């Protein structure tokens, strides 16, 4: 990605803990990498400072785990990039938050997904994310109200899984996960199944699976691991079905406090994740798929 003068046509900017992803993205785009400097005032406000070149495209990378802390710096950076002469300001949010509350479940609640999505959609010219939790609202552009693209992590997961997949069965925790578990399993050349999930509270989940071959090696695949309750419930239920080897693979490694312990206690052997949220379990890189989408959409 170079301009006529030979300068990189885009600068990839990153705020703190999204730097690793942003560096990979910059490298794969042939773009310049720059850190957004942040300063925290004693009253809790934030100041950001960007180093941009007028006329270049700006790509800001910010993953929205811990979203309440991160959204304001991202909005400020978008403003700073425009005022520094960015031609176009793109948000790459490897993890996009607030997707579960896509409707009013109880009187008096907001539609958080819309509030979050629209504020980012207004601040940025386009938004790209990986495997957002789209459920009742099917398109990311309906969430942001502007140009937006959601990318599937299924091909990257399948590529990672395929050489390790012999004798494995891919297991999704619920019906909702069926389309992409099927896509991963087909591309990796293995069998798949999904369970029936009931959420009883933030950290209480029950899952039932159909009959499974008792000797099978299960890999539980989910888009998000937050409290860890879903993966732990899936593992417990698979063990009750007689499965002995259970691994877990998630896209967004949120892992709230205590989640990994809960997952390990449920009998999961290894936990692997995509790099959309920085975590020691990251093994599957998604920057190449974001880079390919950006290069195509130029
Ligand atoms: C829910 O529908 C999602 O696909 C995940 O299963 C869920 O967000 C995982 O959350 P937790 O780890 O808290 O069970």
Coordinates of C-alpha atoms in Angstrom, one line a residue, residues 48-280:
X48 CA -4.7 11.1 23.1
X49 CA -2.0 12.2 20.6
X50 CA -1.6 10.7 17.2
X51 CA 1.3 11.0 14.7
X52 CA -0.3 11.0 11.3
X53 CA 0.7 12.3 7.8
X54 CA -1.9 14.5 6.1
X55 CA -3.4 12.7 3.0
X56 CA -2.6 9.2 4.2
X57 CA -5.4 6.8 5.2
X58 CA -5.6 6.1 8.9
X59 CA -6.4 2.7 10.3
X60 CA -7.0 2.6 14.0
X61 CA -6.8 -0.8 15.7
X62 CA -8.6 -1.1 19.0
X63 CA -10.0 -4.3 20.4
X64 CA -13.0 -3.6 22.7
X65 CA -12.5 -6.0 25.6
X66 CA -13.0 -3.8 28.6
X67 CA -15.1 -1.6 26.3
X68 CA -16.2 1.2 28.7
X69 CA -12.5 2.1 29.3
X70 CA -11.6 1.9 25.6
X71 CA -14.4 3.5 23.7
X72 CA -13.6 7.1 24.7
X73 CA -9.9 6.9 23.6
X74 CA -11.0 5.4 20.3
X75 CA -13.5 8.3 19.7
X76 CA -10.8 10.8 20.6
X77 CA -8.3 9.2 18.3
X78 CA -10.7 9.3 15.4
X79 CA -11.2 13.0 15.9
X80 CA -7.4 13.6 16.2
X81 CA -6.7 11.6 13.0
X82 CA -9.3 13.6 11.0
X83 CA -7.8 16.9 12.4
X84 CA -4.4 15.6 11.3
X85 CA -5.6 15.3 7.7
X86 CA -6.4 11.6 7.4
X87 CA -8.0 10.9 4.0
X88 CA -10.2 8.2 5.5
X89 CA -10.4 6.9 9.0
X90 CA -11.0 3.2 9.4
X91 CA -11.6 1.4 12.7
X92 CA -10.3 -2.2 12.9
X93 CA -11.9 -3.6 16.0
X94 CA -10.7 -7.3 16.2
X95 CA -13.2 -7.7 19.0
X96 CA -16.4 -5.7 18.9
X97 CA -18.3 -5.4 22.2
X98 CA -21.9 -4.9 23.4
X99 CA -23.3 -7.3 20.8
X100 CA -25.4 -9.4 23.1
X101 CA -27.9 -6.7 24.1
X102 CA -29.4 -6.4 20.6
X103 CA -32.9 -5.9 21.9
X104 CA -34.8 -4.9 25.0
X105 CA -35.0 -8.0 27.1
X106 CA -36.7 -6.3 30.1
X107 CA -38.6 -3.0 30.4
X108 CA -36.3 -0.1 31.1
X109 CA -33.2 -1.4 29.3
X110 CA -31.3 0.2 26.4
X111 CA -30.3 -1.4 23.1
X112 CA -26.7 -1.3 24.0
X113 CA -25.5 -2.8 20.7
X114 CA -27.0 0.1 18.8
X115 CA -25.7 2.8 21.2
X116 CA -22.1 1.4 21.1
X117 CA -22.2 0.6 17.3
X118 CA -23.7 3.9 16.3
X119 CA -21.2 6.0 18.2
X120 CA -18.3 4.2 16.5
X121 CA -20.1 4.3 13.1
X122 CA -20.5 8.0 13.3
X123 CA -16.8 8.6 14.3
X124 CA -15.2 6.3 11.7
X125 CA -15.7 6.1 7.9
X126 CA -15.8 2.3 8.1
X127 CA -15.6 -0.4 10.7
X128 CA -14.1 -3.9 10.3
X129 CA -14.3 -6.6 12.9
X130 CA -13.8 -10.3 13.3
X131 CA -16.6 -12.7 14.2
X132 CA -19.0 -10.2 15.9
X133 CA -21.8 -11.8 17.9
X134 CA -24.5 -11.1 15.3
X135 CA -27.6 -12.8 16.3
X136 CA -31.0 -11.1 15.7
X137 CA -29.4 -8.2 13.8
X138 CA -27.7 -9.9 11.0
X139 CA -25.5 -7.2 9.4
X140 CA -22.8 -5.1 11.1
X141 CA -23.8 -2.1 9.0
X142 CA -27.2 -2.1 10.8
X143 CA -25.3 -2.0 14.1
X144 CA -23.0 0.9 13.1
X145 CA -25.3 2.7 10.8
X146 CA -22.5 3.1 8.2
X147 CA -20.0 1.2 6.2
X148 CA -19.0 -2.0 8.1
X149 CA -17.7 -5.4 7.4
X150 CA -17.6 -8.5 9.6
X151 CA -15.1 -11.1 8.8
X152 CA -15.3 -14.8 9.7
X153 CA -12.5 -16.4 11.6
X154 CA -13.7 -19.9 10.4
X155 CA -11.0 -20.2 7.6
X156 CA -8.2 -19.2 9.9
X157 CA -9.4 -21.6 12.6
X158 CA -9.9 -24.5 10.1
X159 CA -6.3 -23.9 8.8
X160 CA -4.9 -24.2 12.3
X161 CA -7.1 -27.2 13.2
X162 CA -6.7 -29.3 10.0
X163 CA -3.2 -30.7 10.7
X164 CA -4.2 -31.6 14.3
X165 CA -7.8 -32.8 13.6
X166 CA -7.4 -36.5 13.2
X167 CA -10.0 -38.3 15.4
X168 CA -11.5 -35.0 16.6
X169 CA -15.1 -33.9 16.6
X170 CA -15.9 -30.2 16.6
X171 CA -18.5 -29.3 19.2
X172 CA -20.5 -26.0 19.4
X173 CA -22.3 -25.1 22.6
X174 CA -25.6 -24.1 21.1
X175 CA -27.7 -24.0 17.9
X176 CA -26.6 -20.4 17.3
X177 CA -23.0 -21.6 16.7
X178 CA -24.1 -24.3 14.2
X179 CA -23.4 -22.5 10.9
X180 CA -19.8 -21.6 11.7
X181 CA -19.0 -24.8 13.6
X182 CA -20.1 -26.5 10.4
X183 CA -17.9 -24.2 8.3
X184 CA -14.9 -24.9 10.5
X185 CA -15.5 -28.7 10.7
X186 CA -16.0 -29.0 6.9
X187 CA -12.9 -27.1 6.1
X188 CA -10.9 -29.1 8.6
X189 CA -12.4 -32.4 7.4
X190 CA -14.0 -33.5 10.7
X191 CA -17.4 -34.3 12.1
X192 CA -19.4 -31.7 14.1
X193 CA -22.3 -31.4 16.5
X194 CA -23.9 -28.7 18.7
X195 CA -25.6 -28.8 22.1
X196 CA -28.7 -27.3 23.6
X197 CA -27.7 -24.5 25.9
X198 CA -29.6 -22.8 28.7
X199 CA -28.2 -19.7 30.4
X200 CA -29.4 -19.4 34.0
X201 CA -27.2 -16.4 34.9
X202 CA -24.0 -14.5 34.0
X203 CA -21.9 -17.5 35.3
X204 CA -24.5 -20.3 35.2
X205 CA -25.0 -22.4 32.1
X206 CA -26.4 -25.8 31.3
X207 CA -25.6 -27.7 28.1
X208 CA -26.9 -31.0 26.8
X209 CA -25.4 -32.9 23.9
X210 CA -26.7 -35.7 21.7
X211 CA -25.1 -39.2 21.8
X212 CA -21.4 -39.0 20.9
X213 CA -18.9 -41.7 20.2
X214 CA -17.4 -42.2 23.8
X215 CA -13.8 -42.5 22.5
X216 CA -14.0 -39.3 20.5
X217 CA -11.7 -36.3 21.1
X218 CA -13.8 -33.2 21.3
X219 CA -12.8 -29.7 20.5
X220 CA -15.3 -27.2 21.9
X221 CA -15.4 -24.1 19.6
X222 CA -17.0 -20.9 20.6
X223 CA -16.9 -17.2 19.5
X224 CA -16.3 -15.7 22.9
X225 CA -15.1 -17.0 26.3
X226 CA -16.0 -14.5 28.9
X227 CA -16.9 -16.0 32.3
X228 CA -15.8 -19.4 30.9
X229 CA -19.2 -20.8 32.1
X230 CA -20.2 -22.0 28.6
X231 CA -17.0 -23.9 27.8
X232 CA -16.9 -25.4 31.3
X233 CA -20.5 -26.5 31.1
X234 CA -19.9 -28.0 27.6
X235 CA -16.8 -29.9 29.0
X236 CA -18.7 -31.3 32.0
X237 CA -21.5 -32.5 29.8
X238 CA -19.1 -34.1 27.3
X239 CA -17.4 -35.9 30.2
X240 CA -20.8 -37.2 31.3
X241 CA -21.2 -38.6 27.8
X242 CA -17.9 -40.5 28.3
X243 CA -15.6 -38.3 26.3
X244 CA -12.2 -38.1 27.9
X245 CA -10.1 -35.7 25.8
X246 CA -11.6 -32.2 25.5
X247 CA -9.8 -29.1 24.2
X248 CA -11.3 -25.6 23.7
X249 CA -10.8 -23.2 20.9
X250 CA -12.3 -19.7 21.1
X251 CA -12.1 -16.6 18.9
X252 CA -12.3 -13.8 21.5
X253 CA -10.2 -14.6 24.6
X254 CA -12.0 -12.3 27.0
X255 CA -11.4 -14.6 30.0
X256 CA -12.9 -12.6 32.9
X257 CA -11.4 -13.2 36.4
X258 CA -11.5 -16.9 37.3
X259 CA -12.6 -18.1 33.8
X260 CA -9.5 -20.1 33.0
X261 CA -9.5 -21.8 36.3
X262 CA -13.2 -22.8 35.9
X263 CA -12.4 -24.1 32.4
X264 CA -9.4 -26.1 33.6
X265 CA -11.4 -27.6 36.5
X266 CA -14.1 -28.8 34.1
X267 CA -11.5 -31.1 32.5
X268 CA -10.5 -29.1 29.4
X269 CA -6.9 -30.0 28.4
X270 CA -5.8 -27.1 26.3
X271 CA -7.3 -23.7 25.5
X272 CA -6.3 -22.0 22.2
X273 CA -7.6 -18.7 20.9
X274 CA -7.4 -16.3 18.0
X275 CA -5.4 -13.1 18.5
X276 CA -8.4 -10.7 18.4
X277 CA -7.9 -10.1 22.2
X278 CA -4.3 -10.3 23.4
X279 CA -3.9 -13.3 25.6
X280 CA -1.3 -16.0 26.3

